[in-house]
PDB file of C-alpha atoms and ligand atoms in Angstrom:
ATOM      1  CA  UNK A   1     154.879  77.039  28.909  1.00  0.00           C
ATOM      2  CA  UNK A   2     154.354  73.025  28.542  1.00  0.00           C
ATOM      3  CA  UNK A   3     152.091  71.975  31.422  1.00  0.00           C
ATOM      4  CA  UNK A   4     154.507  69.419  33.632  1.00  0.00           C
ATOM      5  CA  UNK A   5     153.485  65.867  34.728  1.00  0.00           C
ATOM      6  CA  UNK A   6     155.236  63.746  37.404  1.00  0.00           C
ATOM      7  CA  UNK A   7     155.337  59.993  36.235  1.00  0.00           C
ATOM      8  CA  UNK A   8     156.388  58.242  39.896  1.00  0.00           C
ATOM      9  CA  UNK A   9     156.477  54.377  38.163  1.00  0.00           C
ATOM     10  CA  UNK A  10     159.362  52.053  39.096  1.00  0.00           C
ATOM     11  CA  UNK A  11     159.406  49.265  35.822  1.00  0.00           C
ATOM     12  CA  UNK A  12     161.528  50.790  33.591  1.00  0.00           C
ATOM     13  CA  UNK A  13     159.074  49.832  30.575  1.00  0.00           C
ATOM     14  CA  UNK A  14     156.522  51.876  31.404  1.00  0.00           C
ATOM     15  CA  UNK A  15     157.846  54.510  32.706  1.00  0.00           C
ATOM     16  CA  UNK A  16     159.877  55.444  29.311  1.00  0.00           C
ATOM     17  CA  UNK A  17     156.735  54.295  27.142  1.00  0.00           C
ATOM     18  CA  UNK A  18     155.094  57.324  29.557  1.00  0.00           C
ATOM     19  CA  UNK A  19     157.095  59.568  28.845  1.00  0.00           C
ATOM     20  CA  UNK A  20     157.443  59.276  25.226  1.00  0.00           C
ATOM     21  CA  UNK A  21     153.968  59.753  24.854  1.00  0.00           C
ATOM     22  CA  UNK A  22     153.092  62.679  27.515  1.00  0.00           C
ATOM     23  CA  UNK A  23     156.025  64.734  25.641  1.00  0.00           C
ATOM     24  CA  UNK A  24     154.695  63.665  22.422  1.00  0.00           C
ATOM     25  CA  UNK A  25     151.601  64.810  23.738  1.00  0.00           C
ATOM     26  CA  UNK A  26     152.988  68.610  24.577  1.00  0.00           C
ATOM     27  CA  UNK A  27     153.968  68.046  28.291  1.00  0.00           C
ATOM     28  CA  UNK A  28     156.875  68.594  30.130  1.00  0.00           C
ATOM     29  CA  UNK A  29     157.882  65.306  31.880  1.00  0.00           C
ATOM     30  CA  UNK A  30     159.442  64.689  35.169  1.00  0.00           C
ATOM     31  CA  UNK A  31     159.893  60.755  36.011  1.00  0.00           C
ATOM     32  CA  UNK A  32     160.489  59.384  39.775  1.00  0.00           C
ATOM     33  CA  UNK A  33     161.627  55.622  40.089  1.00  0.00           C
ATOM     34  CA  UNK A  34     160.578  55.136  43.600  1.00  0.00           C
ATOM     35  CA  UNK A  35     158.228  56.481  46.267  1.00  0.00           C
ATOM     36  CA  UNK A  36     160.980  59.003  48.335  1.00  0.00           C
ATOM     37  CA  UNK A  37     162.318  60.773  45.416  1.00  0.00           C
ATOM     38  CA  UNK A  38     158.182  60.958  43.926  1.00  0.00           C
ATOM     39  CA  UNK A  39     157.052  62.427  47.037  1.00  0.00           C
ATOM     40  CA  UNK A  40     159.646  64.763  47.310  1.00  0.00           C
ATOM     41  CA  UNK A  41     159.360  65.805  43.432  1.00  0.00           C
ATOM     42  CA  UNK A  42     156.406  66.601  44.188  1.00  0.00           C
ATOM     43  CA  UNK A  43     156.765  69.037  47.546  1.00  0.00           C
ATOM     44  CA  UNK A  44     160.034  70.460  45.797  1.00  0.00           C
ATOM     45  CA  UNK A  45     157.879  71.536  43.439  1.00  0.00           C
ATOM     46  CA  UNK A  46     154.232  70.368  42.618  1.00  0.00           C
ATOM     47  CA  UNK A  47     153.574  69.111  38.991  1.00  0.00           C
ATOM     48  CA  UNK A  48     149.945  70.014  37.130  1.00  0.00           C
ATOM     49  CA  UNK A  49     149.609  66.206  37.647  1.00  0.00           C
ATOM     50  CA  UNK A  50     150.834  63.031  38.776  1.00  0.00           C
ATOM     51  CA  UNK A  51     150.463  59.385  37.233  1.00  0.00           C
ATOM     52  CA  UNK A  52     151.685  57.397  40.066  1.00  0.00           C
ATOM     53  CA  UNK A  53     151.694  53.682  40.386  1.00  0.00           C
ATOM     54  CA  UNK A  54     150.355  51.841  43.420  1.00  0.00           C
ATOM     55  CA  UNK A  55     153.031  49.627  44.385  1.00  0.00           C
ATOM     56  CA  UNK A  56     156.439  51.379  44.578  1.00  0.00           C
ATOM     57  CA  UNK A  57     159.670  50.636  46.587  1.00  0.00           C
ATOM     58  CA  UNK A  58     160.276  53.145  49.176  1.00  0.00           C
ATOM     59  CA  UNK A  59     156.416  54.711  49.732  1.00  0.00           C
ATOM     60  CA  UNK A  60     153.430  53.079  47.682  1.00  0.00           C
ATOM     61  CA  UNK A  61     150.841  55.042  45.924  1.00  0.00           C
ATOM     62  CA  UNK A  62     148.435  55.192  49.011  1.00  0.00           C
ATOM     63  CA  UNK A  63     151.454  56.861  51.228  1.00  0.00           C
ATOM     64  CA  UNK A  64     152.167  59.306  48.463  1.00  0.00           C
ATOM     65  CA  UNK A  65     148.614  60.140  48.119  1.00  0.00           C
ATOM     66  CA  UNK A  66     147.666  60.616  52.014  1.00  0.00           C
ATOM     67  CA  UNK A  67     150.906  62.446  52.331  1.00  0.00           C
ATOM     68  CA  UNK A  68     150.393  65.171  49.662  1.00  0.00           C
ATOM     69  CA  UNK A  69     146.985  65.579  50.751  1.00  0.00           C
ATOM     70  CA  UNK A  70     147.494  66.219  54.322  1.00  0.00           C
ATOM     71  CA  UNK A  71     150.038  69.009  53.294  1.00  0.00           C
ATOM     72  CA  UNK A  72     146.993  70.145  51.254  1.00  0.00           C
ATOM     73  CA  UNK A  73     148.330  70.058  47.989  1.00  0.00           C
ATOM     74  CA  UNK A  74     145.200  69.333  45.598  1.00  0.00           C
ATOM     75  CA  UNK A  75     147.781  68.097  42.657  1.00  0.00           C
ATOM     76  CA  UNK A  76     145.582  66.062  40.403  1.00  0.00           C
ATOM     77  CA  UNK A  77     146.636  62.420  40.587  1.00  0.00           C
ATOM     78  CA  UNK A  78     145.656  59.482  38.065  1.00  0.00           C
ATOM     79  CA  UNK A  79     146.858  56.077  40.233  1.00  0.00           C
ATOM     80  CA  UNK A  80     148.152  52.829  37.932  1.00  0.00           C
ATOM     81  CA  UNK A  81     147.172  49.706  39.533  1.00  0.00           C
ATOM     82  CA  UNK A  82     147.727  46.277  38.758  1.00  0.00           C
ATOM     83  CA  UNK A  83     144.889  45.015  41.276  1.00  0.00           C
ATOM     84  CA  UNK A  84     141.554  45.542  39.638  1.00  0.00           C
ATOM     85  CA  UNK A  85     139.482  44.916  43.129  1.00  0.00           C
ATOM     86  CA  UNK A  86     136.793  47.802  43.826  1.00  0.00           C
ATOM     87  CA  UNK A  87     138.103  48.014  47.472  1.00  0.00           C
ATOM     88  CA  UNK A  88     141.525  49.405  46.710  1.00  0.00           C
ATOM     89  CA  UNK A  89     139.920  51.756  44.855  1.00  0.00           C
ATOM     90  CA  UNK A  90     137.759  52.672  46.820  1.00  0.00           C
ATOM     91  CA  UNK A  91     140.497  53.296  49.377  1.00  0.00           C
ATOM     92  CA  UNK A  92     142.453  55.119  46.817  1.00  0.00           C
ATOM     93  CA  UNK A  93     139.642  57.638  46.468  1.00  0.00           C
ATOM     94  CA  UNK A  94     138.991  58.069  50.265  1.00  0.00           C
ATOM     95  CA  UNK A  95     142.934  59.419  50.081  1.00  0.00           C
ATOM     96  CA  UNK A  96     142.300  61.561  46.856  1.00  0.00           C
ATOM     97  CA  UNK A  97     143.240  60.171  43.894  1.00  0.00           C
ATOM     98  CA  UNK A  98     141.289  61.462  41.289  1.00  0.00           C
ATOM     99  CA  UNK A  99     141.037  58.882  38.645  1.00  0.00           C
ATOM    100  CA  UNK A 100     142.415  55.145  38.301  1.00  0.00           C
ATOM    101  CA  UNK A 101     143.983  53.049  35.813  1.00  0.00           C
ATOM    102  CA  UNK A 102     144.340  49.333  35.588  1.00  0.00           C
ATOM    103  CA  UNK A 103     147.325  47.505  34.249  1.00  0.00           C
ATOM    104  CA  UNK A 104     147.259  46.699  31.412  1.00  0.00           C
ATOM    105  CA  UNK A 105     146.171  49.948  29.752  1.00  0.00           C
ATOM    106  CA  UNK A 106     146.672  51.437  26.894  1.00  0.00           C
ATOM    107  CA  UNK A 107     148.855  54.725  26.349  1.00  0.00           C
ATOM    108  CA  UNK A 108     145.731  55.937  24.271  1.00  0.00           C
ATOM    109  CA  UNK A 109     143.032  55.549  27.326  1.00  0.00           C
ATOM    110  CA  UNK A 110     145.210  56.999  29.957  1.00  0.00           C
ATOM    111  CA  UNK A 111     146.540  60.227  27.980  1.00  0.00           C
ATOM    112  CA  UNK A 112     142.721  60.637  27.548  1.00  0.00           C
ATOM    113  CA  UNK A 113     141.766  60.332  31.078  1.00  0.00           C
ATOM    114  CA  UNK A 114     144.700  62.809  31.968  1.00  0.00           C
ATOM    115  CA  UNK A 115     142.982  65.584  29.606  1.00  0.00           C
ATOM    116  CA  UNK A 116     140.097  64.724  31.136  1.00  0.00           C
ATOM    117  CA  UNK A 117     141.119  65.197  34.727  1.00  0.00           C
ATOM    118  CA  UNK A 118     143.036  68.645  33.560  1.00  0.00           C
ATOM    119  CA  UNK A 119     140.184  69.836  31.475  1.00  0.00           C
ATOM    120  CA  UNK A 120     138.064  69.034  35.418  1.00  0.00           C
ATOM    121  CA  UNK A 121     140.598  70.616  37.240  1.00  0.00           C
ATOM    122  CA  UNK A 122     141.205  74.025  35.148  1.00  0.00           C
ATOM    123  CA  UNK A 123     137.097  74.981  34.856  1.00  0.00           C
ATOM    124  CA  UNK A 124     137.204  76.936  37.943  1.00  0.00           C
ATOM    125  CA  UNK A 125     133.779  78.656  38.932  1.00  0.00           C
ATOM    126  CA  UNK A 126     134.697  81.722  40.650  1.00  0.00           C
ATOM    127  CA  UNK A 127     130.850  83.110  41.906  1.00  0.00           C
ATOM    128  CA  UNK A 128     132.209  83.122  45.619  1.00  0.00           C
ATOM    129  CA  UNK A 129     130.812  81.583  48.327  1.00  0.00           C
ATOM    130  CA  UNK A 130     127.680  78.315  48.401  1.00  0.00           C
ATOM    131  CA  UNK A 131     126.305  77.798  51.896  1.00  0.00           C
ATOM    132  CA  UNK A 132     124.134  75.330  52.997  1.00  0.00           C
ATOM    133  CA  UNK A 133     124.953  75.470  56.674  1.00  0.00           C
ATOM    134  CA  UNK A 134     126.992  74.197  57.772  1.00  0.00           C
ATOM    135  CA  UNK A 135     128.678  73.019  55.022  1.00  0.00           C
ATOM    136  CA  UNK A 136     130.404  75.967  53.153  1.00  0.00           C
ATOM    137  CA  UNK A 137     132.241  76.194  49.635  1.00  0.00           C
ATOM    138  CA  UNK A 138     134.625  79.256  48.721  1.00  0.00           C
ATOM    139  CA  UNK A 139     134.657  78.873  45.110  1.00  0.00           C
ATOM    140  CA  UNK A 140     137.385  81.327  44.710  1.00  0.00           C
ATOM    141  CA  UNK A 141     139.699  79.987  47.149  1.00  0.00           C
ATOM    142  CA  UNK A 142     138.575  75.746  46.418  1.00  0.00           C
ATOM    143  CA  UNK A 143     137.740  75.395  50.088  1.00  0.00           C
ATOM    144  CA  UNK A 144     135.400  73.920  51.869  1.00  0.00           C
ATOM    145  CA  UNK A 145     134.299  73.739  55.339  1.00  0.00           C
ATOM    146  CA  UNK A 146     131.817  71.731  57.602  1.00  0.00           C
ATOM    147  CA  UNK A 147     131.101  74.402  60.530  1.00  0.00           C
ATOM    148  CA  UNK A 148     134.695  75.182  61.495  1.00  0.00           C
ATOM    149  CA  UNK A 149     136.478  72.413  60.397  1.00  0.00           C
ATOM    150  CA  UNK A 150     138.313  72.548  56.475  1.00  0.00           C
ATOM    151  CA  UNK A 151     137.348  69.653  54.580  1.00  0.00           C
ATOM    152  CA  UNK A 152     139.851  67.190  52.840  1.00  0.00           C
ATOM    153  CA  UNK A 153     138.206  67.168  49.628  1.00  0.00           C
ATOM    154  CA  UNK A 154     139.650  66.029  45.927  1.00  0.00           C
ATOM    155  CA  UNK A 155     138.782  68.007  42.878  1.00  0.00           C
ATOM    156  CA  UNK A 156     136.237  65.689  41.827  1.00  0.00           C
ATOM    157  CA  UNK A 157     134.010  65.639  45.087  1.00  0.00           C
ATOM    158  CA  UNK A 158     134.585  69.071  45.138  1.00  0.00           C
ATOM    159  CA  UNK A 159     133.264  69.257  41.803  1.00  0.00           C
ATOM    160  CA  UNK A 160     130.415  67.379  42.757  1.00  0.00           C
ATOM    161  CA  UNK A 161     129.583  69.084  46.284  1.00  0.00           C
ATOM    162  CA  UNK A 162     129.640  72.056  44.315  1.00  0.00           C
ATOM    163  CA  UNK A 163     126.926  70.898  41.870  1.00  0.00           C
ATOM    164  CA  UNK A 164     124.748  69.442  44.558  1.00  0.00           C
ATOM    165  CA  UNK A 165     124.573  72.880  46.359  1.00  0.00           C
ATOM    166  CA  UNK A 166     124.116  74.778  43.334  1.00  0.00           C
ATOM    167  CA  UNK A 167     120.823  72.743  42.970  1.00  0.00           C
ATOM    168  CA  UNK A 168     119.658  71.823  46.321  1.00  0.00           C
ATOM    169  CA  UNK A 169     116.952  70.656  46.575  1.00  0.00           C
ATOM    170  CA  UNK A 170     116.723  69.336  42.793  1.00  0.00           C
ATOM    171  CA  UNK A 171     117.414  65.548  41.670  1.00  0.00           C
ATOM    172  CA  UNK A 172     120.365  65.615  40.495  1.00  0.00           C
ATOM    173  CA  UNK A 173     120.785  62.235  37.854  1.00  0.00           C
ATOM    174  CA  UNK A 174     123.758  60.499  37.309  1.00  0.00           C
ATOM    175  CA  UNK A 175     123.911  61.558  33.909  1.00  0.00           C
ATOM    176  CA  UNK A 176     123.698  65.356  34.605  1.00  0.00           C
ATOM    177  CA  UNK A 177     126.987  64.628  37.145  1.00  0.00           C
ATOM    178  CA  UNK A 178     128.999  62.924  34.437  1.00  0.00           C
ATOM    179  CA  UNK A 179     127.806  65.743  31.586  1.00  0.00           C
ATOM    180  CA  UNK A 180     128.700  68.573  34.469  1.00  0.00           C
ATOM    181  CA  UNK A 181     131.858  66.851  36.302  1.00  0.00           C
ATOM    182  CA  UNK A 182     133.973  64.347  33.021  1.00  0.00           C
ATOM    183  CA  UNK A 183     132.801  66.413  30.420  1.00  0.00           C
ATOM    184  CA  UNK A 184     132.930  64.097  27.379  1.00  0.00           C
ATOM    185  CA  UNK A 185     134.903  61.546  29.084  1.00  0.00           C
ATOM    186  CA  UNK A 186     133.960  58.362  27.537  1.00  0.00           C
ATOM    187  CA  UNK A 187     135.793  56.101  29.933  1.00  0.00           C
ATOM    188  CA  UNK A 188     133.403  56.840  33.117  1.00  0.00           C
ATOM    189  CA  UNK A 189     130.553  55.488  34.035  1.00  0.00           C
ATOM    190  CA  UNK A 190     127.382  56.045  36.777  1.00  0.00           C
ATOM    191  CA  UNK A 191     129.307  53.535  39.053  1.00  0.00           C
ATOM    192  CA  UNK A 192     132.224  56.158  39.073  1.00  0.00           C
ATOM    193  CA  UNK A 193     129.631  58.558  40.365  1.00  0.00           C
ATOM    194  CA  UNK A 194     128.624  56.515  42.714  1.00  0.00           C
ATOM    195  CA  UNK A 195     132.201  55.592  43.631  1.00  0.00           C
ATOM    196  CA  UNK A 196     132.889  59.776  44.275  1.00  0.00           C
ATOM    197  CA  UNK A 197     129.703  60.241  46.164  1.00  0.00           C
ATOM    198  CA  UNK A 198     130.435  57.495  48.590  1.00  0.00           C
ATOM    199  CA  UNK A 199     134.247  59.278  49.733  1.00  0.00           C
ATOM    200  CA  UNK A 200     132.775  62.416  49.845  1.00  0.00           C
ATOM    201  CA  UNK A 201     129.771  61.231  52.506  1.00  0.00           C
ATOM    202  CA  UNK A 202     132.047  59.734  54.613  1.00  0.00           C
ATOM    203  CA  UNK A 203     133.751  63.358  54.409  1.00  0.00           C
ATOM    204  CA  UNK A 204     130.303  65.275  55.553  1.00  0.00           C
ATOM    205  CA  UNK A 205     128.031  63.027  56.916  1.00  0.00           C
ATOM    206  CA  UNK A 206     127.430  62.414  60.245  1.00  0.00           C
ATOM    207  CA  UNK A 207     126.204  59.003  60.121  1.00  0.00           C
ATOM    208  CA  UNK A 208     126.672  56.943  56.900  1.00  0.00           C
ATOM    209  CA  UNK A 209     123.820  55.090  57.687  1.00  0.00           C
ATOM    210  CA  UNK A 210     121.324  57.403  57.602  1.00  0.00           C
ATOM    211  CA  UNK A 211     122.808  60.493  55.135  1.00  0.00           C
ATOM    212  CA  UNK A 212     121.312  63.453  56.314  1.00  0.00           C
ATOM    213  CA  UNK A 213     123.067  65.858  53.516  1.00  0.00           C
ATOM    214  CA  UNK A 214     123.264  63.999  50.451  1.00  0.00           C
ATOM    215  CA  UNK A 215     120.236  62.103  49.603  1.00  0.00           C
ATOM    216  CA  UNK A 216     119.832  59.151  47.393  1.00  0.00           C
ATOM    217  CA  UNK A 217     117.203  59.231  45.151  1.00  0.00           C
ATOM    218  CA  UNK A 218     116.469  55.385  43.803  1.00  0.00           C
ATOM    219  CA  UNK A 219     117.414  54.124  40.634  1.00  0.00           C
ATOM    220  CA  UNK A 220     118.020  58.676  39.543  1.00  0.00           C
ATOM    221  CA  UNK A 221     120.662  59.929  41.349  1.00  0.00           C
ATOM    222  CA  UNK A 222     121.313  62.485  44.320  1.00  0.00           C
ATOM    223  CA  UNK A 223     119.424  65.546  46.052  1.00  0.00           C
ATOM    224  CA  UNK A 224     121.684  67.929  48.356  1.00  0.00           C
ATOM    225  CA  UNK A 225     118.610  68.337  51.443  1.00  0.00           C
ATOM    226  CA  UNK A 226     117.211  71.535  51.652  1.00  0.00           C
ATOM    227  CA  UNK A 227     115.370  70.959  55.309  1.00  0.00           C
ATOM    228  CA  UNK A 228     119.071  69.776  56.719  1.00  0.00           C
ATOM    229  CA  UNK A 229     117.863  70.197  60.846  1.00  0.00           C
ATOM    230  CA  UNK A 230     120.922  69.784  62.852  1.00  0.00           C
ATOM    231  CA  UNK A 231     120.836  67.432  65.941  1.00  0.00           C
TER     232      UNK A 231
HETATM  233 CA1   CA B 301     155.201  49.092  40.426  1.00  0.00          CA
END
């Protein structure tokens, strides 16, 4: 069965050059010319993944996003935006979008970065359970948990909480997360790391300021803390 992607893009341009290419490409494709009838594509039924563009009549890309992810539906999404400042993707991320583009692109680098985020998506480890109390990861059923409480968390810092777990306690470079978490991806660099890191501590930690789970380790990377003491 072709894997189905939701293109949610209102200039007509793009949106057909999209879907030429993704169904060139092997997928199915669904298009949405506005925000309403995206969203609600994507609760009628949810696609393997969604390219959806930032500004959209109806609901823009940051709606769409916080709305499917507070109905917990972990559909990858790869967000086209025409404004290239750090902040609005940083936002983006905090809402869980998994990867960006920025218009211009080229049909080339964004049907790579949507293998890339499906090849991410599909390598499920299913050992069970990682507990370093009191944050908790059920492998099996992609969950995690901070004491009680589920935790909103994208693929990608999934991905990455998963890692840091595995090896607590070990330094954990940049490199090894882009080897372990894009694969081959070409297009991503130790700033995207960074980037994923960032909305995932404001996910766990208790105080930003002083991370008391995810350590930075200067100029190598990231340590999950071993000795976390709870206040
Ligand atoms: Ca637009």
């Amino acid at each position: 069965m072709p894997r189905r992607i939701l293109v949610i893009e209102d200039e007509p341009g793009i949106r057909l050059a999209l879907k030429d290419e993704l169904e060139f490409e092997g997928f199915e494709v669904e298009v949405a010319v506005d925000g309403v009838t995206g969203l609600a594509a994507i609760l009628r039924s949810p696609p393997e993944l969604v390219v959806l563009d930032l500004m959209l009549p109806g609901r823009n890309g940051f709606q769409i996003c916080e709305e499917i992810r507070t109905r917990e539906i972990r559909t990858p999404i790869i967000m086209l935006t025409a404004r290239n400042q750090e902040i609005d993707k940083v936002r983006g991320l905090g809402l869980g979008a998994d990867d960006y583009v920025t218009k211009p692109f080229s049909l080339a680098e964004l049907v790579a970065r949507i293998h890339a985020v499906l090849r991410r998506t599909h390598t499920h480890d299913d050992s069970g359970i990682l507990e370093a109390a009191p944050i908790k990861l059920d492998l099996r059923k992609h969950s995690a948990f901070k004491g009680d409480i589920e935790l909103q968390l994208t693929d990608t810092e999934f991905r990455i909480l998963t890692l840091l777990l595995k090896r607590r306690g070990d330094v954990i470079t940049r490199d090894d997360f882009l080897k372990q978490i894009w694969g081959e991806d070409v297009y991503v660099t130790h700033r995207t790391v960074d980037t994923h890191v960032a909305a995932l501590r404001k996910k766990i930690e208790d105080d930003l300021e002083h991370p008391a789970y995810i350590l930075s380790v200067r100029n190598v990377g990231y340590r999950f803390n071993e000795n976390i003491t709870r206040s």
